[in-house]
Short mmCIF file of C-alpha atoms in Angstrom, two decimals:
data_model
loop_
_atom_site.label_atom_id
_atom_site.label_comp_id
_atom_site.label_asym_id
_atom_site.label_seq_id
_atom_site.Cartn_x
_atom_site.Cartn_y
_atom_site.Cartn_z
CA MET D 28 0.06 -19.16 11.76
CA ASN D 29 -2.25 -16.73 13.54
CA ILE D 30 -2.28 -16.62 17.33
CA LEU D 31 -4.70 -14.94 19.72
CA ILE D 32 -2.91 -13.91 22.90
CA PHE D 33 -5.07 -13.70 26.00
CA GLU D 34 -3.80 -11.35 28.70
CA PHE D 35 -5.27 -11.19 32.16
CA ASN D 36 -5.31 -7.94 34.11
CA GLY D 37 -3.33 -5.99 31.55
CA GLY D 38 -0.75 -8.72 31.07
CA VAL D 39 2.35 -9.70 33.00
CA LEU D 40 5.86 -8.33 32.76
CA ASN D 41 6.89 -11.09 30.37
CA SER D 42 4.05 -10.39 27.94
CA ALA D 43 6.18 -8.01 25.89
CA ASP D 44 8.91 -10.68 25.64
CA ILE D 45 6.38 -13.14 24.20
CA ARG D 46 5.26 -10.59 21.59
CA HIS D 47 8.89 -9.83 20.75
CA ALA D 48 9.57 -13.53 20.15
CA LEU D 49 6.47 -13.97 18.00
CA LYS D 50 7.53 -11.00 15.86
CA LYS D 51 11.02 -12.49 15.48
CA LYS D 52 9.42 -15.71 14.28
CA ASN D 53 7.15 -13.80 11.89
CA ILE D 54 4.04 -15.15 13.54
CA SER D 55 1.02 -12.87 13.41
CA PHE D 56 -0.96 -12.32 16.56
CA HIS D 57 -3.80 -10.34 18.02
CA THR D 58 -4.23 -9.63 21.74
CA VAL D 59 -7.28 -9.69 23.98
CA SER D 60 -7.11 -8.38 27.52
CA TYR D 61 -9.60 -9.01 30.31
CA CYS D 62 -9.86 -8.78 34.07
CA PHE D 63 -12.07 -11.48 35.63
CA ARG D 64 -14.10 -10.70 38.71
CA ASP D 65 -14.80 -14.41 38.99
CA THR D 66 -12.40 -16.72 37.14
CA ALA D 67 -14.93 -19.57 37.25
CA HIS D 68 -18.09 -17.79 36.08
CA ASP D 69 -18.31 -14.83 33.76
CA GLU D 70 -21.13 -14.91 31.24
CA PHE D 71 -20.08 -11.65 29.63
CA PHE D 72 -16.54 -12.91 29.02
CA VAL D 73 -17.70 -16.24 27.62
CA LYS D 74 -20.06 -14.47 25.22
CA ARG D 75 -17.58 -11.85 23.99
CA PHE D 76 -14.50 -14.06 23.89
CA SER D 77 -16.38 -16.77 22.02
CA ARG D 78 -17.40 -14.13 19.50
CA VAL D 79 -13.76 -13.08 19.09
CA LEU D 80 -12.81 -16.70 18.42
CA ALA D 81 -15.63 -17.16 15.95
CA GLU D 82 -14.97 -13.94 14.03
CA GLY D 83 -11.20 -14.40 13.86
CA SER D 84 -9.33 -17.19 12.23
CA TYR D 85 -6.92 -18.32 14.91
CA ASP D 86 -4.78 -21.43 14.96
CA ALA D 87 -4.50 -21.22 18.73
CA VAL D 88 -5.00 -19.08 21.79
CA PHE D 89 -1.92 -18.47 23.91
CA SER D 90 -1.72 -17.20 27.47
CA ILE D 91 0.85 -16.83 30.18
CA ASN D 92 -0.73 -18.78 33.05
CA TYR D 93 -3.86 -20.88 32.82
CA PHE D 94 -7.44 -19.58 32.73
CA PRO D 95 -10.27 -22.12 32.99
CA LEU D 96 -12.83 -19.94 31.22
CA VAL D 97 -10.47 -19.41 28.29
CA ALA D 98 -10.00 -23.17 28.18
CA ARG D 99 -13.77 -23.74 28.06
CA CYS D 100 -14.28 -21.19 25.28
CA CYS D 101 -11.46 -22.65 23.21
CA CYS D 102 -12.78 -26.17 23.61
CA LYS D 103 -16.25 -25.12 22.50
CA ALA D 104 -14.77 -23.32 19.49
CA GLY D 105 -12.43 -26.18 18.61
CA VAL D 106 -9.39 -23.89 18.93
CA LYS D 107 -6.20 -25.09 20.59
CA TYR D 108 -5.36 -23.45 23.92
CA LEU D 109 -1.69 -23.11 24.77
CA ALA D 110 -1.14 -22.09 28.39
CA TRP D 111 2.40 -21.61 29.65
CA SER D 112 2.26 -21.29 33.40
CA PHE D 113 4.74 -19.01 35.11
CA ASP D 114 2.99 -19.71 38.41
CA CYS D 115 3.85 -22.68 40.56
CA PRO D 116 1.55 -24.26 41.52
CA LEU D 117 -1.07 -23.50 38.86
CA ASN D 118 -2.91 -20.47 40.15
CA ALA D 119 -6.50 -21.36 39.29
CA ASN D 120 -9.31 -22.67 41.47
CA ASN D 121 -10.66 -26.12 40.64
CA VAL D 122 -8.26 -26.36 37.75
CA GLU D 123 -8.88 -30.11 37.44
CA GLU D 124 -12.39 -29.41 36.15
CA THR D 125 -11.04 -28.06 32.88
CA LEU D 126 -7.44 -29.24 32.65
CA ALA D 127 -8.26 -32.36 30.65
CA LEU D 128 -10.12 -30.53 27.88
CA GLU D 129 -8.95 -31.94 24.57
CA THR D 130 -7.90 -28.58 23.13
CA ASN D 131 -5.60 -27.80 26.09
CA TYR D 132 -1.82 -27.87 25.97
CA VAL D 133 -0.55 -26.73 29.37
CA PHE D 134 3.14 -26.14 30.02
CA LEU D 135 4.65 -26.06 33.51
CA PHE D 136 8.18 -25.04 34.38
CA ASP D 137 8.40 -27.35 37.38
CA ARG D 138 8.96 -30.93 36.32
CA GLU D 139 7.76 -32.45 39.58
CA HIS D 140 4.44 -30.60 39.31
CA THR D 141 4.17 -31.82 35.72
CA ARG D 142 4.72 -35.40 36.92
CA GLN D 143 2.05 -34.99 39.61
CA TYR D 144 -0.53 -33.89 37.06
CA LYS D 145 0.45 -36.70 34.70
CA ARG D 146 0.08 -39.21 37.54
CA GLN D 147 -3.43 -37.88 38.03
CA GLY D 148 -4.12 -38.71 34.40
CA PHE D 149 -3.67 -35.33 32.71
CA SER D 150 -1.73 -36.27 29.59
CA ASN D 151 -1.89 -32.80 28.03
CA VAL D 152 0.42 -31.24 30.64
CA TYR D 153 4.03 -30.79 29.57
CA HIS D 154 7.24 -29.68 31.21
CA LEU D 155 8.87 -26.52 29.82
CA PRO D 156 11.51 -24.42 31.58
CA LEU D 157 11.07 -20.66 31.58
CA ALA D 158 12.92 -18.24 29.32
CA VAL D 159 14.62 -14.87 29.16
CA ASN D 160 14.75 -12.12 26.53
CA CYS D 161 18.46 -11.35 26.26
CA ASP D 162 17.82 -8.92 23.37
CA ARG D 163 15.93 -6.64 25.73
CA LEU D 164 18.41 -7.04 28.58
CA ASP D 165 21.41 -6.39 26.33
CA MET D 166 20.03 -2.93 25.60
CA ILE D 167 20.28 -1.94 29.24
CA LYS D 168 23.68 -0.36 29.76
CA PRO D 169 24.06 1.08 33.26
CA THR D 170 25.78 4.41 33.65
CA LYS D 171 28.47 5.02 36.25
CA GLN D 172 25.90 6.71 38.49
CA GLU D 173 23.50 3.80 38.14
CA ALA D 174 26.28 1.36 38.98
CA GLU D 175 27.05 3.32 42.15
CA HIS D 176 23.37 3.52 43.08
CA TYR D 177 22.27 -0.03 42.28
CA GLY D 178 25.45 -2.05 42.58
CA ALA D 179 26.77 -3.84 45.63
CA ASP D 180 28.96 -6.78 46.55
CA VAL D 181 25.81 -8.83 47.13
CA SER D 182 22.26 -8.03 46.03
CA PHE D 183 18.92 -9.69 46.44
CA VAL D 184 15.76 -8.78 44.54
CA GLY D 185 12.64 -10.50 45.86
CA ARG D 186 9.92 -10.86 48.43
CA PHE D 187 9.91 -12.30 51.91
CA TYR D 188 6.37 -13.69 51.71
CA GLU D 189 3.88 -13.14 54.51
CA SER D 190 2.04 -16.33 55.37
CA ASP D 191 -1.33 -16.91 57.01
CA LEU D 192 -0.07 -20.16 58.50
CA PRO D 193 0.97 -18.60 61.85
CA LYS D 194 -2.62 -17.44 62.44
CA PHE D 195 -4.01 -20.88 61.69
CA ARG D 196 -1.24 -22.49 63.73
CA GLU D 197 -2.32 -20.62 66.84
CA ALA D 198 -5.69 -22.37 66.73
CA MET D 199 -4.18 -25.85 66.33
CA SER D 200 -3.63 -28.33 69.15
CA GLU D 201 -0.30 -28.22 70.96
CA TYR D 202 0.73 -31.44 69.24
CA ASP D 203 -0.01 -30.12 65.76
CA ARG D 204 1.66 -26.78 66.49
CA GLY D 205 4.75 -28.81 67.27
CA TYR D 206 4.26 -30.85 64.11
CA VAL D 207 4.10 -27.72 61.93
CA ASP D 208 7.13 -26.23 63.67
CA ALA D 209 9.12 -29.40 63.16
CA VAL D 210 8.26 -29.64 59.46
CA CYS D 211 9.17 -25.98 58.90
CA ALA D 212 12.44 -26.33 60.79
CA ALA D 213 13.45 -29.46 58.93
CA GLN D 214 12.44 -28.10 55.55
CA THR D 215 14.41 -24.88 55.98
CA ASP D 216 17.73 -26.73 55.70
CA LEU D 217 16.58 -29.37 53.25
CA TYR D 218 16.84 -28.85 49.50
CA GLY D 219 15.72 -31.13 46.71
CA CYS D 220 12.93 -32.65 48.75
CA PHE D 221 9.58 -31.18 49.80
CA LEU D 222 8.67 -32.81 53.10
CA PRO D 223 4.88 -32.37 52.82
CA ASP D 224 5.02 -34.55 49.69
CA ILE D 225 6.30 -37.50 51.74
CA CYS D 226 4.96 -36.83 55.24
CA ASP D 227 1.36 -37.87 54.62
CA PRO D 228 -0.23 -34.47 55.18
CA ASP D 229 -3.76 -35.85 54.90
CA ALA D 230 -3.71 -37.28 58.41
CA PHE D 231 -2.45 -33.94 59.72
CA ILE D 232 -5.09 -31.99 57.79
CA GLU D 233 -7.86 -34.27 59.01
CA ARG D 234 -6.69 -33.89 62.61
CA VAL D 235 -6.41 -30.12 62.38
CA ASN D 236 -9.82 -29.71 60.74
CA ALA D 237 -11.41 -31.94 63.38
CA HIS D 238 -9.79 -29.80 66.09
CA TYR D 239 -11.07 -26.60 64.49
CA ALA D 240 -14.59 -28.06 64.23
CA LYS D 241 -14.48 -28.98 67.91
CA THR D 242 -12.94 -25.77 69.26
CA MET D 243 -14.58 -23.30 66.85
CA PRO D 244 -17.95 -24.89 66.04
CA GLY D 245 -19.87 -23.16 63.29
CA ALA D 246 -16.89 -21.00 62.26
CA GLY D 247 -16.29 -23.15 59.19
CA VAL D 248 -12.51 -22.91 59.52
CA ARG D 249 -10.78 -25.59 57.47
CA ILE D 250 -7.44 -26.04 55.76
CA HIS D 251 -6.76 -28.02 52.61
CA ARG D 252 -3.73 -29.54 51.00
CA GLU D 253 -2.91 -26.94 48.36
CA TRP D 254 -3.27 -24.10 50.84
CA LEU D 255 -1.12 -25.87 53.41
CA PHE D 256 1.68 -26.61 50.94
CA TYR D 257 1.77 -23.06 49.68
CA GLU D 258 1.65 -21.47 53.12
CA LEU D 259 4.35 -23.81 54.44
CA SER D 260 6.49 -22.86 51.46
CA LYS D 261 6.08 -19.18 52.26
CA VAL D 262 7.06 -19.67 55.89
CA VAL D 263 10.16 -21.67 55.02
CA THR D 264 11.19 -19.36 52.18
CA ARG D 265 10.85 -16.30 54.36
CA ARG D 266 12.91 -17.93 57.07
CA GLU D 267 15.68 -18.87 54.66
CA ARG D 268 15.77 -15.49 52.93
CA VAL D 269 15.88 -13.54 56.18
CA ARG D 270 18.60 -15.79 57.56
CA LEU D 271 20.65 -15.57 54.38
CA MET D 272 20.33 -11.81 54.09
CA LYS D 273 21.31 -11.36 57.73
CA LEU D 274 24.46 -13.41 57.28
CA MET D 275 25.32 -11.67 54.01
CA GLY D 276 24.67 -8.23 55.46
CA ASP D 277 26.90 -8.96 58.45
CA SER D 278 29.76 -9.95 56.14
CA PHE D 279 29.52 -7.93 52.93
CA ASP D 280 28.18 -4.75 51.37
CA THR D 281 24.67 -6.07 50.73
CA LYS D 282 21.67 -4.43 49.10
CA LEU D 283 18.07 -5.57 49.35
CA TYR D 284 15.35 -4.73 46.81
CA SER D 285 11.98 -5.73 48.22
CA ILE D 286 8.61 -4.42 49.35
CA GLU D 287 9.70 -4.86 52.97
CA CYS D 288 12.84 -5.07 55.05
CA PRO D 289 12.52 -7.22 58.19
CA ASP D 290 13.80 -5.43 61.29
CA ILE D 291 16.58 -7.94 61.87
CA LEU D 292 18.28 -6.92 58.62
CA SER D 293 19.82 -3.73 59.99
CA SER D 294 23.19 -4.49 58.41
CA VAL D 295 21.67 -4.61 54.93
CA THR D 296 21.13 -1.51 52.79
CA TYR D 297 17.43 -1.45 52.03
CA MET D 298 16.75 0.08 48.61
CA GLY D 299 12.97 -0.31 48.38
CA THR D 300 11.66 -1.93 45.22
CA CYS D 301 13.00 -1.81 41.69
CA ASP D 302 11.02 -2.29 38.50
CA TYR D 303 11.30 -5.56 36.63
CA LEU D 304 12.00 -4.17 33.18
CA THR D 305 14.90 -1.78 33.77
CA GLY D 306 15.76 -1.47 37.47
CA MET D 307 16.15 -5.14 38.19
CA PRO D 308 18.45 -5.90 35.22
CA THR D 309 20.54 -2.90 36.26
CA VAL D 310 20.91 -4.41 39.73
CA PHE D 311 22.00 -7.71 38.22
CA LYS D 312 24.50 -6.09 35.88
CA THR D 313 26.10 -3.87 38.52
CA SER D 314 26.18 -6.19 41.53
CA ARG D 315 29.08 -8.56 41.97
CA ILE D 316 26.88 -11.36 43.31
CA ASN D 317 23.11 -11.81 42.86
CA LEU D 318 21.37 -14.08 45.32
CA HIS D 319 18.36 -16.21 44.73
CA THR D 320 16.50 -18.58 47.03
CA THR D 321 13.62 -20.43 45.48
CA LEU D 322 10.06 -20.31 46.76
CA ARG D 323 9.89 -23.78 48.25
CA CYS D 324 6.69 -24.91 46.55
CA ILE D 325 8.73 -24.98 43.35
CA ARG D 326 9.97 -28.52 43.71
CA THR D 327 12.54 -28.96 40.93
CA GLY D 328 12.09 -26.09 38.46
CA ILE D 329 14.35 -23.19 37.57
CA PRO D 330 12.75 -19.99 38.88
CA GLN D 331 12.29 -17.01 36.56
CA ARG D 332 14.63 -14.94 38.70
CA VAL D 333 17.57 -17.27 38.03
CA VAL D 334 17.21 -16.97 34.25
CA ASP D 335 16.65 -13.22 34.66
CA ILE D 336 19.98 -12.90 36.48
CA LEU D 337 21.88 -15.04 33.98
CA GLY D 338 20.25 -13.42 30.95
CA ALA D 339 21.23 -9.99 32.24
CA GLY D 340 24.81 -11.15 32.53
CA GLY D 341 24.76 -11.22 36.31
CA PHE D 342 26.63 -13.60 38.62
CA CYS D 343 24.06 -15.92 40.18
CA LEU D 344 24.37 -17.60 43.59
CA ALA D 345 21.31 -19.79 44.10
CA ASN D 346 20.00 -22.64 46.23
CA TYR D 347 20.07 -26.17 44.89
CA GLN D 348 17.27 -27.02 42.50
CA GLU D 349 17.36 -30.28 40.57
CA GLU D 350 16.73 -28.67 37.20
CA ILE D 351 19.28 -25.89 37.70
CA LEU D 352 22.06 -28.47 37.73
CA GLU D 353 20.62 -30.25 34.69
CA HIS D 354 20.89 -27.14 32.57
CA PHE D 355 23.79 -25.27 34.14
CA GLU D 356 27.13 -26.37 35.49
CA ASN D 357 27.87 -25.49 39.09
CA GLY D 358 30.98 -23.35 39.35
CA VAL D 359 30.98 -22.76 35.58
CA ASP D 360 27.70 -21.03 34.70
CA LEU D 361 26.50 -20.11 38.17
CA VAL D 362 27.14 -21.18 41.75
CA VAL D 363 24.82 -23.31 43.85
CA TYR D 364 24.88 -23.34 47.64
CA ASP D 365 24.02 -26.21 49.99
CA ASN D 366 22.91 -24.12 52.95
CA VAL D 367 23.04 -20.49 54.04
CA PHE D 368 26.49 -20.81 55.62
CA ASP D 369 27.83 -22.36 52.43
CA ALA D 370 26.29 -19.43 50.53
CA VAL D 371 28.21 -16.92 52.66
CA GLU D 372 31.45 -18.85 52.25
CA LYS D 373 31.03 -19.02 48.48
CA ALA D 374 30.11 -15.35 48.27
CA GLY D 375 33.31 -14.52 50.12
CA TYR D 376 35.35 -16.73 47.83
CA TYR D 377 34.03 -15.22 44.60
CA LEU D 378 34.30 -11.67 45.89
CA SER D 379 37.99 -12.44 46.49
CA HIS D 380 38.41 -14.09 43.09
CA PRO D 381 36.88 -11.64 40.61
CA ASP D 382 38.44 -13.24 37.53
CA GLU D 383 36.80 -16.56 38.29
CA ALA D 384 33.52 -14.79 39.00
CA GLU D 385 33.74 -12.95 35.69
CA ALA D 386 34.27 -16.22 33.79
CA ILE D 387 31.22 -17.74 35.49
CA ARG D 388 29.15 -14.65 34.77
CA ARG D 389 30.05 -14.77 31.06
CA SER D 390 29.45 -18.49 30.75
CA GLY D 391 26.08 -18.29 32.49
CA TYR D 392 24.99 -15.51 30.16
CA GLN D 393 26.01 -17.46 27.05
CA LYS D 394 24.09 -20.49 28.21
CA ALA D 395 20.98 -18.46 29.02
CA ARG D 396 21.14 -16.75 25.64
CA GLU D 397 21.63 -19.98 23.74
CA TYR D 398 19.28 -22.34 25.55
CA PHE D 399 16.63 -20.20 27.27
CA SER D 400 15.21 -18.03 24.53
CA TYR D 401 11.51 -17.32 24.16
CA GLU D 402 11.77 -18.20 20.49
CA ASP D 403 12.92 -21.74 21.29
CA ARG D 404 10.25 -22.15 23.94
CA LEU D 405 7.49 -21.04 21.59
CA GLU D 406 8.86 -23.37 18.94
CA TYR D 407 8.52 -26.25 21.42
CA ILE D 408 5.00 -25.18 22.39
CA PHE D 409 3.83 -24.97 18.77
CA ARG D 410 5.48 -28.27 17.88
CA THR D 411 3.92 -30.03 20.88
CA ALA D 412 0.51 -28.71 19.89
CA GLY D 413 0.98 -29.93 16.33
CA LEU D 414 0.92 -26.43 14.89
CA ILE D 415 4.28 -26.84 13.11
CA MET E 30 -28.81 0.13 42.41
CA TYR E 31 -25.65 0.64 40.36
CA ARG E 32 -22.66 2.58 41.59
CA ILE E 33 -21.25 4.55 38.70
CA ILE E 34 -18.13 6.65 38.40
CA ILE E 35 -17.89 9.14 35.55
CA VAL E 36 -14.39 10.30 34.66
CA THR E 37 -14.12 13.70 32.99
CA ASP E 38 -11.32 16.04 31.97
CA THR E 39 -12.43 19.65 32.05
CA SER E 40 -8.90 20.83 31.22
CA ARG E 41 -9.34 19.42 27.73
CA ARG E 42 -13.08 19.98 27.38
CA PRO E 43 -14.83 22.30 29.87
CA GLN E 44 -18.22 21.00 28.69
CA HIS E 45 -17.50 17.75 30.56
CA ALA E 46 -18.66 19.41 33.75
CA GLU E 47 -22.13 20.03 32.35
CA ILE E 48 -22.32 16.76 30.40
CA SER E 49 -21.46 14.70 33.47
CA ARG E 50 -24.18 16.50 35.44
CA TRP E 51 -26.70 15.65 32.70
CA ILE E 52 -25.68 11.99 32.84
CA LYS E 53 -25.85 11.90 36.61
CA GLY E 54 -29.27 13.52 36.55
CA ALA E 55 -30.56 11.13 33.90
CA LEU E 56 -29.39 8.04 35.78
CA ASP E 57 -31.21 9.08 38.92
CA GLU E 58 -31.63 5.51 40.14
CA ALA E 59 -27.88 5.02 40.28
CA GLU E 60 -25.39 6.29 42.82
CA THR E 61 -23.09 8.38 40.65
CA THR E 62 -19.74 9.97 41.44
CA ILE E 63 -17.94 12.32 39.11
CA PHE E 64 -14.15 12.39 39.07
CA ASP E 65 -12.40 15.12 37.11
CA MET E 66 -8.85 14.39 35.92
CA ASN E 67 -8.26 18.14 36.11
CA CYS E 68 -7.40 18.05 39.80
CA CYS E 69 -4.31 18.42 41.94
CA MET E 70 -3.41 14.79 42.43
CA ALA E 71 -0.51 12.72 41.24
CA GLU E 72 -1.45 10.35 38.45
CA HIS E 73 -1.22 7.25 40.61
CA GLU E 74 -3.43 8.92 43.23
CA LYS E 75 -6.03 9.66 40.56
CA PHE E 76 -6.01 6.03 39.44
CA TYR E 77 -6.36 4.67 42.96
CA THR E 78 -9.17 7.10 43.70
CA ILE E 79 -11.02 5.73 40.69
CA LYS E 80 -10.18 2.15 41.59
CA ASP E 81 -11.10 2.56 45.26
CA SER E 82 -14.51 3.95 44.33
CA GLU E 83 -15.54 0.27 43.94
CA ALA E 84 -17.98 1.34 41.28
CA ASP E 85 -20.03 -1.21 39.36
CA ILE E 86 -19.58 0.73 36.13
CA LEU E 87 -17.02 3.25 34.89
CA ILE E 88 -17.91 5.81 32.24
CA THR E 89 -15.31 8.07 30.64
CA LEU E 90 -15.91 11.10 28.46
CA ASP E 91 -13.66 11.73 25.46
CA CYS E 92 -10.88 9.39 26.68
CA ALA E 93 -10.52 11.11 30.05
CA GLY E 94 -7.89 9.26 32.06
CA PHE E 95 -6.45 7.34 29.14
CA GLU E 96 -3.09 8.96 29.78
CA MET E 97 -2.77 6.72 32.84
CA VAL E 98 -0.60 3.81 31.77
CA ASN E 99 1.52 1.41 33.81
CA ILE E 100 5.21 0.54 33.39
CA MET E 101 4.34 -1.88 30.61
CA ASP E 102 2.62 0.97 28.71
CA VAL E 103 -0.73 -0.73 29.31
CA LEU E 104 -3.84 1.34 29.98
CA SER E 105 -4.33 1.46 33.74
CA TYR E 106 -8.07 1.08 33.14
CA ASN E 107 -7.32 -2.42 31.79
CA THR E 108 -6.60 -3.61 35.29
CA LEU E 109 -10.02 -2.63 36.66
CA LYS E 110 -12.55 -5.39 37.21
CA MET E 111 -15.59 -3.42 36.16
CA PRO E 112 -17.53 -2.86 32.94
CA MET E 113 -16.44 0.35 31.25
CA ALA E 114 -18.09 2.63 28.70
CA HIS E 115 -16.01 5.23 26.87
CA ILE E 116 -18.14 7.88 25.21
CA LEU E 117 -16.56 9.99 22.50
CA PHE E 118 -18.44 13.19 21.78
CA GLU E 119 -15.91 14.40 19.26
CA ARG E 120 -13.03 12.96 17.29
CA SER E 121 -9.81 14.79 17.88
CA SER E 122 -6.10 14.18 17.51
CA ALA E 123 -5.89 13.93 21.30
CA HIS E 124 -7.80 10.66 21.04
CA GLU E 125 -5.45 9.07 18.52
CA GLU E 126 -2.83 8.24 21.14
CA ALA E 127 -5.46 7.14 23.69
CA LEU E 128 -7.25 4.78 21.31
CA SER E 129 -4.00 3.23 20.09
CA HIS E 130 -3.68 1.32 23.38
CA LEU E 131 -5.11 -2.17 23.73
CA GLN E 132 -8.44 -2.02 25.53
CA ASN E 133 -9.86 -4.59 27.88
CA LEU E 134 -12.60 -6.81 26.41
CA SER E 135 -15.06 -5.43 28.98
CA MET E 136 -14.85 -1.94 27.45
CA PHE E 137 -17.33 -0.47 25.01
CA THR E 138 -16.38 2.60 23.05
CA TYR E 139 -19.26 4.73 21.82
CA ILE E 140 -18.62 6.93 18.83
CA PRO E 141 -20.92 9.67 17.45
CA GLY E 142 -23.66 8.43 15.15
CA SER E 143 -22.18 10.40 12.26
CA GLU E 144 -18.84 8.53 12.40
CA ASP E 145 -17.90 5.88 9.91
CA MET E 146 -17.83 2.71 12.02
CA GLU E 147 -15.65 0.67 9.66
CA GLU E 148 -13.16 3.49 9.25
CA PHE E 149 -12.96 3.87 13.02
CA LYS E 150 -12.40 0.14 13.58
CA ALA E 151 -9.69 0.07 10.91
CA ALA E 152 -7.98 3.10 12.45
CA PHE E 153 -8.15 1.67 15.98
CA PRO E 154 -7.92 -2.12 15.81
CA LEU E 155 -7.12 -2.44 19.53
CA VAL E 156 -10.55 -1.16 20.51
CA PRO E 157 -12.53 -4.38 20.96
CA ASN E 158 -16.15 -3.22 21.09
CA VAL E 159 -17.37 -0.22 19.10
CA LYS E 160 -20.93 1.06 19.06
CA ARG E 161 -22.64 4.24 17.96
CA HIS E 162 -24.42 6.65 20.27
CA GLU E 163 -27.07 9.20 19.47
CA LEU E 164 -26.10 11.57 22.24
CA GLY E 165 -24.97 14.35 19.91
CA ASP E 166 -22.51 16.73 21.52
CA GLY E 167 -23.48 15.48 24.94
CA MET E 168 -25.50 18.57 25.90
CA LYS E 169 -28.79 16.69 25.77
CA GLY E 170 -31.79 16.07 27.95
CA SER E 171 -32.10 13.12 30.28
CA ALA E 172 -34.15 10.81 28.04
CA ASP E 173 -31.30 10.09 25.63
CA TYR E 174 -28.86 9.06 28.40
CA LYS E 175 -31.42 6.80 30.01
CA SER E 176 -32.02 4.75 26.90
CA TRP E 177 -28.31 4.71 26.09
CA PHE E 178 -27.57 3.36 29.56
CA GLU E 179 -30.28 0.70 29.34
CA ASP E 180 -28.82 -0.46 26.05
CA TYR E 181 -25.35 -0.48 27.56
CA VAL E 182 -26.10 -2.55 30.69
CA ASN E 183 -27.89 -5.14 28.53
CA GLU E 184 -24.42 -6.11 27.30
CA TYR E 185 -23.58 -7.48 30.75
CA PRO E 186 -25.77 -10.41 31.80
CA ASP E 187 -23.93 -10.70 35.13
CA LEU E 188 -24.47 -7.06 36.12
#
């Protein structure tokens, strides 16, 4: 088999893990990198990439995340396009215009999103959980100094997400400001259910857009469903993460690795950022508890960060996600919390019971290593596409 | 009118100063900036200066700036959303490391007319687009650069 890997913008942090897995499976590959100025129209890219496809002899093109122009070129060339999305939702404008192309095989890590696309009639969209390269992570062995620097009782590596929703909220009617506030408040404490999916957002969107048209005529301000869902998710996720970190910081030795530290988190030790490839695994290996709260637009899927923690051999304390409990056992492989107060209580328990925590940490690592490898995921992708 | 940034490295090849002036003079209808890697800036500052130039086209001389790589060991140039032309006036061991990195599909690498194209492509398989130039050692008059540039921009229908 001969694969052409397409990398956007120099690739993502997991690109090297994909290449490592392909080498382990003795699959030959060539890589093309490109940075679109316009992901929907790029005559130069179409011309050159089509030439690459024509001059090579590739069984398929593979990319992390989905690129409509790559899909078009592959379809025209009759070459299968395997896109494994690490984004949720799919991060491409007007993706429906190309998603149904017959050469596409698109893999999403969130099962609910997969179902939504299938309900819309896209039969070439498949569910596939993410993966972790334990070979790479096993090679990271923190020194005593690194353990002192990076380690803590509780650590969190992640963003707080700035949302544009507050700005748009200000221009809404009083009623709809209240509506948005109520949805955000309710969603913050609700796991396993995404309220906008069931609250009929279309009526809300129509009302808001009508209000904008009336109060800001000619400004062309409008919101749409995908934007609203994503921005709501960011607001709710930020709220939960800040709340959780505040409670953790007030109770335990807590370190935060992020691009920002909200002012309210004065009891937390802010460490700035850490790099994904070496710094982050070191945090996971040297911290007694590693927190994760999922970006709320991920309905059911297991976030990359959770498998990163487990694959590094870290103890993971995460919010409830439907698929986490399908693949891992709560209290055996990792620990799932029901709300932020439950998270603090459980953190306290496992900090006081290190032997139990150690057993969970080891079990979680074994499961990640055995069931979440890139090699197995690629095997599934190739089998689904009829390549093996 | 194109905005062009030419990246040179006079620490490795002092002639870059004169060559870049020739190019700038030849492309008199473009707005051209010259950035020399031989300056007192941290590497990330150099990259962001180049990136923030918002040029339409980037031209490098003899792999100037190829030492800038990110944490994934990827050429920093690969993350720029602009067409790029890399002109090699000489083949040296300093270029071996630079050309061993995967290049973005929007990059064209121009090798001297005397070079063996197939040998070059075999030696550097991660260079996607290779063409020959007839610019000699670079110390030429304006006419050669003008026709080279016209040939180059014809590769980009969207430009």
